[in-house]
Short mmCIF file of C-alpha atoms in Angstrom, two decimals:
data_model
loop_
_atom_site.label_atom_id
_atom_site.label_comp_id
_atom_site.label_asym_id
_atom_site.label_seq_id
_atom_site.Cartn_x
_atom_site.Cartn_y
_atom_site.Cartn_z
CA UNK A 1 -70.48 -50.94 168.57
CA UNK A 2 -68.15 -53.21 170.55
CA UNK A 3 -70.09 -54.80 173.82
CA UNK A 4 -67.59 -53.37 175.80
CA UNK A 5 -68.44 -49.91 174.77
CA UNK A 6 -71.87 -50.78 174.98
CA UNK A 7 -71.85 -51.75 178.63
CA UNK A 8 -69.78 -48.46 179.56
CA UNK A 9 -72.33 -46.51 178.12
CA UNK A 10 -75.31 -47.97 180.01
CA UNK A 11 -73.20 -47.44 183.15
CA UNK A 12 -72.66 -43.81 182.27
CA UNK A 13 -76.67 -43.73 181.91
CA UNK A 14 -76.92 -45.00 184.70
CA UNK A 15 -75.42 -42.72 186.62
CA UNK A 16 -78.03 -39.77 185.18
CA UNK A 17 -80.90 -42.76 186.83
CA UNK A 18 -78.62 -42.32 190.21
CA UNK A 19 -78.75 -39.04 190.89
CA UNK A 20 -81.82 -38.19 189.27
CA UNK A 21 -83.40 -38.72 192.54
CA UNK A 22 -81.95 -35.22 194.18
CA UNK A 23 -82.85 -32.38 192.00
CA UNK A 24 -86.35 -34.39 191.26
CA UNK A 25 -87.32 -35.63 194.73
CA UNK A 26 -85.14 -32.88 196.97
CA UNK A 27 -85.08 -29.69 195.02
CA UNK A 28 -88.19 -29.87 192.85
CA UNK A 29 -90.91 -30.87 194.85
CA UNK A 30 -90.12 -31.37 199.01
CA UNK A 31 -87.33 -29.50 200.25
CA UNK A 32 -88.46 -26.14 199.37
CA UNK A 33 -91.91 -26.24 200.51
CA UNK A 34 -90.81 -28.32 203.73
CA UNK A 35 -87.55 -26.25 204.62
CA UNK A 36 -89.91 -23.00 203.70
CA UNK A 37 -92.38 -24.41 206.43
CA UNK A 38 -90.07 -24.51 208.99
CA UNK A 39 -88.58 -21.22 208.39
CA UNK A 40 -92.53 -19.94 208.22
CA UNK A 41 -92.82 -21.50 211.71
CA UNK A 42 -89.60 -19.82 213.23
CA UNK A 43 -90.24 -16.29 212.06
CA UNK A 44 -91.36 -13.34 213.89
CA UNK A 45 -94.40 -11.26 213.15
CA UNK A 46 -92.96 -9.58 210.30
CA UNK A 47 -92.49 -13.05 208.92
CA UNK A 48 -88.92 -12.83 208.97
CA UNK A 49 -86.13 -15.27 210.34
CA UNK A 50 -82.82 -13.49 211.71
CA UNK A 51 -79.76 -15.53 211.17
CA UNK A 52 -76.14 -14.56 211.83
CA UNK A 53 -77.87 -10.90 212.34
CA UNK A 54 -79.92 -10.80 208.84
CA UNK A 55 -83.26 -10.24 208.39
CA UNK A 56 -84.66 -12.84 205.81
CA UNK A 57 -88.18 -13.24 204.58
CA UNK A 58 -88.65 -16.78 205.17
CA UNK A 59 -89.93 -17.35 201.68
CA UNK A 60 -86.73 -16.05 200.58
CA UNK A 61 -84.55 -18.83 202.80
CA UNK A 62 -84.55 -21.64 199.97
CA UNK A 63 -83.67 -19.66 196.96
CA UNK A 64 -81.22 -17.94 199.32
CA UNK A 65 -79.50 -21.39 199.62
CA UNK A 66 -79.39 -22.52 196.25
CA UNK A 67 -77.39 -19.41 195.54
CA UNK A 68 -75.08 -19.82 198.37
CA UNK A 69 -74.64 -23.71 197.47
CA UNK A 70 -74.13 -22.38 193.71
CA UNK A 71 -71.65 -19.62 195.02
CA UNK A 72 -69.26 -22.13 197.14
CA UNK A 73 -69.66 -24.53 193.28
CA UNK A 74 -67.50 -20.81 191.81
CA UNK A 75 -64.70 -21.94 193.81
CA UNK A 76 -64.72 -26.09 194.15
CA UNK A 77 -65.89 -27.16 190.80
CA UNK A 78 -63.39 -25.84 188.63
CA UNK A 79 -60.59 -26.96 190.96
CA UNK A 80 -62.04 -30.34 191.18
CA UNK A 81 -62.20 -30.21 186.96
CA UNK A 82 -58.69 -29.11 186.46
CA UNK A 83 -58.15 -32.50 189.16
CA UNK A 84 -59.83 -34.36 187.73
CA UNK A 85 -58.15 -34.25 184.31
CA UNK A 86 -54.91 -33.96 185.62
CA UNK A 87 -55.07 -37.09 187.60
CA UNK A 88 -57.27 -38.93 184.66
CA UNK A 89 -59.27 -40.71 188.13
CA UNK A 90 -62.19 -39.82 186.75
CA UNK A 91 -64.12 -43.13 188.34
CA UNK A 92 -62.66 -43.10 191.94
CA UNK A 93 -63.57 -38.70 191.73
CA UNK A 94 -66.84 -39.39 190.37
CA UNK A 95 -67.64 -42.26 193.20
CA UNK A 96 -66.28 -39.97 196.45
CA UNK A 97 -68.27 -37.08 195.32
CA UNK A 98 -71.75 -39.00 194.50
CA UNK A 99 -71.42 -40.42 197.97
CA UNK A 100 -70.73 -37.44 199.51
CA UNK A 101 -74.13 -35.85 198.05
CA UNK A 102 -76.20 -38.97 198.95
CA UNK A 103 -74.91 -39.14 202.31
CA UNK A 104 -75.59 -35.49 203.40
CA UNK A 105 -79.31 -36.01 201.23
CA UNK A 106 -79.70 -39.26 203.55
CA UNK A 107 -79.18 -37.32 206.39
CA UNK A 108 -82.47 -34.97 205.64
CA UNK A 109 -83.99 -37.71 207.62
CA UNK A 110 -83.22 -35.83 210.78
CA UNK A 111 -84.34 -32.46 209.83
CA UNK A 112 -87.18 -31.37 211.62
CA UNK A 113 -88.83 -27.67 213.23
CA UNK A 114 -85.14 -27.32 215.39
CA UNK A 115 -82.92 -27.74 212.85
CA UNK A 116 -83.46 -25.25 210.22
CA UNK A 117 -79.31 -24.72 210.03
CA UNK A 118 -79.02 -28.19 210.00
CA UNK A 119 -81.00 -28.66 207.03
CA UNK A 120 -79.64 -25.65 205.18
CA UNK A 121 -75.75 -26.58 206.01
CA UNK A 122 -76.38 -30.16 204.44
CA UNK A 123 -78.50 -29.17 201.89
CA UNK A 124 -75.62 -27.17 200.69
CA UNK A 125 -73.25 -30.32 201.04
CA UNK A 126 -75.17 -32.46 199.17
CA UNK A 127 -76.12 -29.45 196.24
CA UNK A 128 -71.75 -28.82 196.07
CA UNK A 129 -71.70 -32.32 195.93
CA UNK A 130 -73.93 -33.26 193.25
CA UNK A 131 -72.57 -30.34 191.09
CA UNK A 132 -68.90 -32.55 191.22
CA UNK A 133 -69.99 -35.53 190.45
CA UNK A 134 -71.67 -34.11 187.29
CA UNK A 135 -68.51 -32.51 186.47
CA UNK A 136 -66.99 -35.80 186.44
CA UNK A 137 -69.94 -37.53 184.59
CA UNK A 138 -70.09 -35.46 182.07
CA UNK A 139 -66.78 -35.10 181.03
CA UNK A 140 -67.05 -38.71 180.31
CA UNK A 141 -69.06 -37.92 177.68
CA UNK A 142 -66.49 -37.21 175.27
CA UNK A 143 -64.73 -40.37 176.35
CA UNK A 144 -67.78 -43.16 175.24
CA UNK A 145 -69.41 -41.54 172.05
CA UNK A 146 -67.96 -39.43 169.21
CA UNK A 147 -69.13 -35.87 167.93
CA UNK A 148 -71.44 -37.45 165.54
CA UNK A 149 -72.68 -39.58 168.07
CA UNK A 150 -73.12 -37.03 171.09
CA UNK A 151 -76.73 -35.77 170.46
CA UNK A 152 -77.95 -39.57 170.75
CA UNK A 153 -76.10 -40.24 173.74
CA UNK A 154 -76.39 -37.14 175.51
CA UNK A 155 -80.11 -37.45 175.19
CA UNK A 156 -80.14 -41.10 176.01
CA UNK A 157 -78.63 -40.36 179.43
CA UNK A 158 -81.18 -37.45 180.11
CA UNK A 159 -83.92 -39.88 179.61
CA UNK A 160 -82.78 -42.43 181.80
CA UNK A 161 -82.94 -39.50 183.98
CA UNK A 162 -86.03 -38.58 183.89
CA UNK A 163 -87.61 -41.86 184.20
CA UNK A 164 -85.22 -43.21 187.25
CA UNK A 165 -85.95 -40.06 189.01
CA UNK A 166 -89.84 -39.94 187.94
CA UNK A 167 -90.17 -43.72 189.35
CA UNK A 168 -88.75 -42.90 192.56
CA UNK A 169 -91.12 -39.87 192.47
CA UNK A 170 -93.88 -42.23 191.64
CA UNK A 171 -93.19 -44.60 194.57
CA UNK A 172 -92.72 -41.08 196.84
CA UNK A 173 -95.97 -40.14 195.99
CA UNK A 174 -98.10 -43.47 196.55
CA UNK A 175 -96.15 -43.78 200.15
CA UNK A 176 -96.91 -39.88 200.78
CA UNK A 177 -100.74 -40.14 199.85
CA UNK A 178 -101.04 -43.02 202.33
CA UNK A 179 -98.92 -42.22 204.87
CA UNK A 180 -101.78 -40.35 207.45
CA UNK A 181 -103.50 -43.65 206.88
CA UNK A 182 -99.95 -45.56 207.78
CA UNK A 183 -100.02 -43.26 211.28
CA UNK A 184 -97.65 -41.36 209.71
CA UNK A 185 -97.13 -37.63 209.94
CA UNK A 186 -97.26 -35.70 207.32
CA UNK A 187 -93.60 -34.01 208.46
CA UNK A 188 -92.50 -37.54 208.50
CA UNK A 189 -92.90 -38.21 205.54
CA UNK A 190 -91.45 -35.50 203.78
CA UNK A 191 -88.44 -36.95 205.91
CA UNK A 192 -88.58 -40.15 204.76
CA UNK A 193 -89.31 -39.26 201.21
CA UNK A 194 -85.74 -36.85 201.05
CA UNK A 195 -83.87 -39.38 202.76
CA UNK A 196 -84.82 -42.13 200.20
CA UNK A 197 -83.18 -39.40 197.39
CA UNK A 198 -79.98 -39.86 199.29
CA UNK A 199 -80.73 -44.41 199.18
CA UNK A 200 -81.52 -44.05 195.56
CA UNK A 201 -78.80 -42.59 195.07
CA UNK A 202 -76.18 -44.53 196.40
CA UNK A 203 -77.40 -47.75 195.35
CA UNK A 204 -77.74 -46.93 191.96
CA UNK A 205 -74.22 -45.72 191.91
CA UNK A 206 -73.12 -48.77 192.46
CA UNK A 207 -73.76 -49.37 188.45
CA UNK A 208 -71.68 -47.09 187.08
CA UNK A 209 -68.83 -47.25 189.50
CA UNK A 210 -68.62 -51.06 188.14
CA UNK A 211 -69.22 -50.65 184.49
CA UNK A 212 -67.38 -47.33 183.68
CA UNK A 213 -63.57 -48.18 183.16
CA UNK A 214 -60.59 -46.93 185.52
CA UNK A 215 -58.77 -44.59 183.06
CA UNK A 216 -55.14 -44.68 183.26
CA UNK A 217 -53.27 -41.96 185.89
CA UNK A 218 -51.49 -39.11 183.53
CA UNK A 219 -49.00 -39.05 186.95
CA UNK A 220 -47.02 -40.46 189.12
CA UNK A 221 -47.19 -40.23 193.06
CA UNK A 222 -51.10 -40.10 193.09
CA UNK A 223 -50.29 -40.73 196.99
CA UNK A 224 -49.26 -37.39 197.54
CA UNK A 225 -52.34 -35.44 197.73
CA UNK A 226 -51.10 -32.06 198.58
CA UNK A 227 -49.14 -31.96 195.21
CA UNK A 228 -52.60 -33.22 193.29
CA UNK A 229 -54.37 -30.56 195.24
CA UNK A 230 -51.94 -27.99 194.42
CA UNK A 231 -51.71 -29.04 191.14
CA UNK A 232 -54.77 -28.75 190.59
CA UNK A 233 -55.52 -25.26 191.20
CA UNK A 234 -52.11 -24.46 189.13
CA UNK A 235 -53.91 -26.27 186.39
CA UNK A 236 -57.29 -24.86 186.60
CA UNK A 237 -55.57 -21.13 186.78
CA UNK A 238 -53.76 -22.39 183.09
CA UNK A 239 -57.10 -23.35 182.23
CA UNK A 240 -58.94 -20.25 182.90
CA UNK A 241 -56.24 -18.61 181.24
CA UNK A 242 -56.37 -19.83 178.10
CA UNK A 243 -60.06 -19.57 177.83
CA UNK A 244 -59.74 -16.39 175.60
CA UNK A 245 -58.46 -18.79 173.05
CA UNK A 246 -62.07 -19.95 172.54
CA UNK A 247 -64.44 -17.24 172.21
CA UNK A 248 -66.65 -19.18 170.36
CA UNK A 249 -67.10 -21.64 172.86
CA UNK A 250 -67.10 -18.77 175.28
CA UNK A 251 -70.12 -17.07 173.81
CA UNK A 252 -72.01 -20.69 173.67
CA UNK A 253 -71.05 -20.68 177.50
CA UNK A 254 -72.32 -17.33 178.30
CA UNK A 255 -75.51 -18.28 176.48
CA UNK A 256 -76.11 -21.25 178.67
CA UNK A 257 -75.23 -19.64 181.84
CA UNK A 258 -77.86 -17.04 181.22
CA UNK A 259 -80.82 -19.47 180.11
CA UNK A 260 -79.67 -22.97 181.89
CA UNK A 261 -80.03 -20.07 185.65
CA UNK A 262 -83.54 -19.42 184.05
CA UNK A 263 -84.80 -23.19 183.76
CA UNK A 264 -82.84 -24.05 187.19
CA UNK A 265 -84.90 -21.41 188.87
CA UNK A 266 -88.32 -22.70 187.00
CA UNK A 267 -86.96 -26.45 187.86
CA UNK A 268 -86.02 -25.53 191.86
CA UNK A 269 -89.02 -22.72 192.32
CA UNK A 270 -91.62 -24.44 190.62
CA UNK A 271 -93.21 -26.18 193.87
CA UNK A 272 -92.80 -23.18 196.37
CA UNK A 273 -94.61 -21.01 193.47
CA UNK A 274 -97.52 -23.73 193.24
CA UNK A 275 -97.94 -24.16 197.26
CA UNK A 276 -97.39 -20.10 198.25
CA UNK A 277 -98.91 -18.36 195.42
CA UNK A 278 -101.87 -20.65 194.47
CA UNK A 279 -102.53 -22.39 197.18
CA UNK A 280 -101.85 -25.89 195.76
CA UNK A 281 -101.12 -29.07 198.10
CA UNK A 282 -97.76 -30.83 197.97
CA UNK A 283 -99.86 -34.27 196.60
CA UNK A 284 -101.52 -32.50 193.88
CA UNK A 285 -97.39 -30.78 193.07
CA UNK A 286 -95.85 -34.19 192.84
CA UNK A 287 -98.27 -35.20 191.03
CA UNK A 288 -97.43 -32.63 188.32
CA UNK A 289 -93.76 -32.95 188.59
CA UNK A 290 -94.03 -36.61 188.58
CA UNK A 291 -95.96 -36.09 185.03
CA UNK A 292 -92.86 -34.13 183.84
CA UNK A 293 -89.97 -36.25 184.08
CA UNK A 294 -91.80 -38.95 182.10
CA UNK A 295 -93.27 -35.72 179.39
CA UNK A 296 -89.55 -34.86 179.50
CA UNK A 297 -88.11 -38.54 178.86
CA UNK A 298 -90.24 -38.13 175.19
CA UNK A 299 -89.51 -34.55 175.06
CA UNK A 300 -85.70 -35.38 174.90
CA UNK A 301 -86.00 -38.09 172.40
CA UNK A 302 -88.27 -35.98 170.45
CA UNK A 303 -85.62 -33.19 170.35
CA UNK A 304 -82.62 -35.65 169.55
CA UNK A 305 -84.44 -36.17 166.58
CA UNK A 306 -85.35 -32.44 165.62
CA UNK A 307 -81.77 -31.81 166.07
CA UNK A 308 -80.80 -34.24 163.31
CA UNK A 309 -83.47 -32.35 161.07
CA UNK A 310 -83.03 -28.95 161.46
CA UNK A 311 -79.68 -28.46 163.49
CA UNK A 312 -78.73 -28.45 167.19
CA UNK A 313 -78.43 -24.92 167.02
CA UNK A 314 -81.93 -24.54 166.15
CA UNK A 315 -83.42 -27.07 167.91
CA UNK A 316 -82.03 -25.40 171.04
CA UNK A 317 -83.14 -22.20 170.23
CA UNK A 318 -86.98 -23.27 169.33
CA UNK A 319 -87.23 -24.76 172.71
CA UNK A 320 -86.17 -21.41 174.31
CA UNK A 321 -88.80 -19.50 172.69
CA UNK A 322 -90.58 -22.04 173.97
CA UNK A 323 -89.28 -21.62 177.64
CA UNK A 324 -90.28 -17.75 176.75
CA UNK A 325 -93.98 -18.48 176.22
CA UNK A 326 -94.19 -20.24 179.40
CA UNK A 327 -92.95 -17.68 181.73
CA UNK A 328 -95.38 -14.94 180.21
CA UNK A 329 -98.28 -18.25 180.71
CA UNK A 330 -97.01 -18.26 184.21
CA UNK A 331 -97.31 -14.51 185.02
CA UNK A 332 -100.49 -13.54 183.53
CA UNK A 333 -102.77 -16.91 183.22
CA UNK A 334 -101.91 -19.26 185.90
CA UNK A 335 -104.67 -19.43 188.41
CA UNK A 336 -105.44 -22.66 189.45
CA UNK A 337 -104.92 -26.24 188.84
CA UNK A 338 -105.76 -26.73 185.51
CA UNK A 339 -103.50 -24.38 184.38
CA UNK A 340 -100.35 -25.44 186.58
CA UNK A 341 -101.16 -29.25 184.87
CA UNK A 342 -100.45 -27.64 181.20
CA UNK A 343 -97.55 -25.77 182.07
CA UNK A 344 -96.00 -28.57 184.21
CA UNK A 345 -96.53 -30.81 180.69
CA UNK A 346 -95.67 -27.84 178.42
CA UNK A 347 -92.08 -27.19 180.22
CA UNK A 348 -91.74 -31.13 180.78
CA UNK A 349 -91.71 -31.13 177.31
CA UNK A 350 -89.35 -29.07 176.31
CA UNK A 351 -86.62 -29.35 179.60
CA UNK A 352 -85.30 -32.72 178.08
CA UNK A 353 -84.60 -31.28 174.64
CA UNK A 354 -83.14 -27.85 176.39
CA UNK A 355 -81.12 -30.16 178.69
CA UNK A 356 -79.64 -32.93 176.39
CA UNK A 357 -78.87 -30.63 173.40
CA UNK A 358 -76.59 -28.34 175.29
CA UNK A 359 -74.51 -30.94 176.81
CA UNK A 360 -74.04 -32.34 173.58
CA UNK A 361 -73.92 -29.19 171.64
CA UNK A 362 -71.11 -27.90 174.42
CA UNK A 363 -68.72 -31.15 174.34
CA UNK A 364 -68.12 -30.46 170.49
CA UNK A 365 -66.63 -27.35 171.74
CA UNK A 366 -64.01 -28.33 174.31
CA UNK A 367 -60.34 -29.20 173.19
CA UNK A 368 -59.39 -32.92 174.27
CA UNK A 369 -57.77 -33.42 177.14
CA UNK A 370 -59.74 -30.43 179.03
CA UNK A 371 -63.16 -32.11 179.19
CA UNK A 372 -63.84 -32.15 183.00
CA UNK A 373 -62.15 -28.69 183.53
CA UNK A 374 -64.45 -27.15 180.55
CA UNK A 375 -67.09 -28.95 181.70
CA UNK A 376 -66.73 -27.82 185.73
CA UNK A 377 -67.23 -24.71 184.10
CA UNK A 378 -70.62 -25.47 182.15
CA UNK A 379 -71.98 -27.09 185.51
CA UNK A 380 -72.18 -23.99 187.24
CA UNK A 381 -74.94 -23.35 186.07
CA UNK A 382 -76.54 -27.09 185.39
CA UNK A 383 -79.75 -29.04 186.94
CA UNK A 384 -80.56 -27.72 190.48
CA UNK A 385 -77.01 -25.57 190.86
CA UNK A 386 -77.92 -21.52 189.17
CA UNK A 387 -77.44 -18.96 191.56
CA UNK A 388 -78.25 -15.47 189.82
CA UNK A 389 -81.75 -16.78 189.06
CA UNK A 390 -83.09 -17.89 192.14
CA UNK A 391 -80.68 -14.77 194.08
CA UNK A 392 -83.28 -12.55 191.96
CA UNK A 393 -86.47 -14.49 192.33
CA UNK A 394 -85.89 -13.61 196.41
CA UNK A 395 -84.80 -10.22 196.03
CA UNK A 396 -87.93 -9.57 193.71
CA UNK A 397 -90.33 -11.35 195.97
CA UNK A 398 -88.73 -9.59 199.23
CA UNK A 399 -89.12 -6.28 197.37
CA UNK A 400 -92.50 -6.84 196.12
CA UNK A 401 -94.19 -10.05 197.88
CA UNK A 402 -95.57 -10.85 194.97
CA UNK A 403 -94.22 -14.38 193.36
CA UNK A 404 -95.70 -13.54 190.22
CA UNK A 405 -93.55 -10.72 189.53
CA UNK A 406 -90.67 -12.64 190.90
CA UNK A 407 -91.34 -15.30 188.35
CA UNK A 408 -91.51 -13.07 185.46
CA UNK A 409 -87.98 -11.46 187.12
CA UNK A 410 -86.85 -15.18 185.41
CA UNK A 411 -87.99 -14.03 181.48
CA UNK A 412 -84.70 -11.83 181.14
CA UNK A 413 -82.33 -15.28 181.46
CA UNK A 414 -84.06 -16.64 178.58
CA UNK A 415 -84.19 -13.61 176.30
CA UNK A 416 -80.34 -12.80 176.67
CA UNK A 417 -79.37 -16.53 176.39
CA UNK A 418 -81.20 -16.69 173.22
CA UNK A 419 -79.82 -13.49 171.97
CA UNK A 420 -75.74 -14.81 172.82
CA UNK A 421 -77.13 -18.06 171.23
CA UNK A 422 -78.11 -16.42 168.25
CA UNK A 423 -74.43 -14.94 168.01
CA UNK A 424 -72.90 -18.46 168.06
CA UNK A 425 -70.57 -19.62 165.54
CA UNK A 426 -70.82 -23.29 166.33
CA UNK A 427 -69.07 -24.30 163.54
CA UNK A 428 -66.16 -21.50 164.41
CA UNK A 429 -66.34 -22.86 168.04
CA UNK A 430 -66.03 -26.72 166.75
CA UNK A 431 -62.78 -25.60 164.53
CA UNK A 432 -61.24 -23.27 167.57
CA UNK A 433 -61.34 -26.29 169.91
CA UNK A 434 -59.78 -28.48 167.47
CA UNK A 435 -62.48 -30.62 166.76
CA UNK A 436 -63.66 -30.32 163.17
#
């Protein structure tokens, strides 16, 4: 491998390390219990919240957002895909949208009991945000590492992942443990621990912005950004067109939109379950979470290398069944602390491999030249941005008050994702996209 490719590729991981720190520090383990707090605090008796006339069960408010965030993603990400490759700027796209997201995470500083709109409206930002950038990142893929070479680097970039955003986590939860003794309130801290997300963030981006290389424009008059805009959403309507010329890749797609919602939901829900339904404290949930990303950084490697023996198609599918046997844990045995520690390591597991293997496994199956477009697509329904999932998880809970039913609402992603997975003709999909 030529050092030049070599140092493009740690930039690209890099990246992953970057923005690691928002769906691990923000979405898994403070936001939801913190913004579901302050909603708590600002209900009536009925333990509702009433905004723009709606009556919302507070515990509904955060999965509420993730779908809206997720629903305003249906109409940007594409268009900023079909941009994207259109104007070939994939670095300058991928830098305004990754500072977007950390700015708006930054500003979680200033969210306290008065300002639960505030919190929502830039949560959103920053969730739209993040979903771009990974648009942009991952259509990159396809430009540093051949097919044959995907699985490795796919899964290289999820474990950087996992262990930037696990040592920010780690450093969150020794300054959160000691902050009463620092003076500090615990509200505080939550503050200061979601703004640092938005630092990490930024800083880190730094890396990639420098090491990735500035691809050449496929156009002229890149000053004119009315007739890029436009452009764009002429291309992504050709796009979206001609997507009934893959219906292999299709079915792959429709297989990870149904699952990828069900582990988003597990990823996003997994703290408000612990601290609602069992009574668990937010130190003891990082603590957990904090244990997964590093499980997870193995669990990818591990599955890179399962791939290679018994097929990416398989390998995938085994850690569904796997994702199965958790949920039905997670309904009918999880009581208590113990049990919470050997899902948390059981899922950590398996997320990396479930994660990196259908990135990989879904760049075989996009025709060149399309990559961020195909891929804006695929991120609908990527780390911290599903919308059905969560959308039912509230309706379920509001219906029932029962999280545990609203958890095993989540089983039915898995089992029809599997199913269209099953139905797959990867190697038909490979050939369709021109790829083979």
């Amino acid at each position: 491998m030529k050092s030049e490719q070599k140092s493009e590729r740690l930039g690209w991981y890099f990246y992953d390390w970057a923005n690691s720190a928002f769906p691990t520090t923000v979405i898994t383990v403070f936001l939801g219990p913190y913004i579901t707090s302050i909603a708590k605090a600002a209900a009536n008796p009925a333990g509702a919240i009433n905004l723009f006339g709606l009556e919302i069960a507070a515990g509904s408010f955060f999965p509420y957002l993730v779908s809206l965030s997720v629903l305003l993603q249906v109409l940007v990400l594409p268009v900023i895909g079909a941009i994207t490759d259109y104007t070939n700027q994939k670095k300058i796209i991928l830098g305004v949208t990754a500072y977007l997201g950390a700015f708006a995470t930054l500003s979680f500083y200033f969210l306290d009991g008065t300002k639960l709109l505030f919190g929502g409206t830039m949560f959103i930002v920053a969730n739209v945000a993040f979903g771009a950038s990974i648009v942009v990142y991952n259509s990159i893929l396809n430009d540093i590492a051949e097919i044959s070479e995907r699985d490795k680097v796919s899964s290289r970039g999820w474990a950087f992942g996992y262990l930037g955003g696990g040592l920010l986590l780690l450093l969150n939860l020794a300054f959160f443990s000691q902050a009463e003794t620092l003076g500090i309130s615990v509200g505080l801290a939550v503050r200061i621990c979601l703004a640092s997300a938005g630092v990490w963030w930024a800083v880190f981006t730094i890396i990639p912005l420098v090491k990735i290389r500035k691809y050449r424009s496929k156009i002229t008059g890149m000053g004119d950004s009315a007739k890029v805009i436009s452009r764009g959403f002429k291309q992504f309507r050709e796009t979206f067109s001609s997507l009934r010329l893959y219906p292999k890749t299709l079915m792959f797609l429709a297989a990870f939109l149904l699952f990828n919602d069900g582990v988003q939901a597990v990823i996003t829900l997994s703290a408000q379950f612990g601290q609602e339904e069992l009574g668990l404290d937010m130190s003891f949930l990082t603590t957990v979470i904090l244990i997964v990303q590093f499980v997870a950084f193995a669990g990818s490697l591990f599955f890179n290398y399962l791939s290679d023996k018994i097929g990416t198609k398989n390998a995938l599918s085994l850690s569904l069944v796997i994702w199965i046997a958790a949920i039905v844990f997670a309904f009918g045995f999880l009581y208590g602390k113990t049990e919470f520690m050997i899902l948390g390591v059981t899922i950590g597991f398996v997320l990396g491999g479930t994660q990196a293997l259908s990135r990989s496994l879904f760049s075989k199956m996009i025709p060149k030249g399309k990559e961020a477009e195909f891929f804006s697509f695929y991120e609908l329904s990527d780390r911290g941005t599903s919308w059905l999932a969560p959308m039912i998880f509230g309706l379920v809970f509001q219906m029932t008050g029962s999280y545990r039913y609203a958890i095993l609402s989540l089983i039915i992603f898995f089992a029809a994702g599997l199913l269209l997975l099953f139905k797959t003709n990867v190697k038909m999909a490979i050939a369709e996209s021109g790829n083979s």
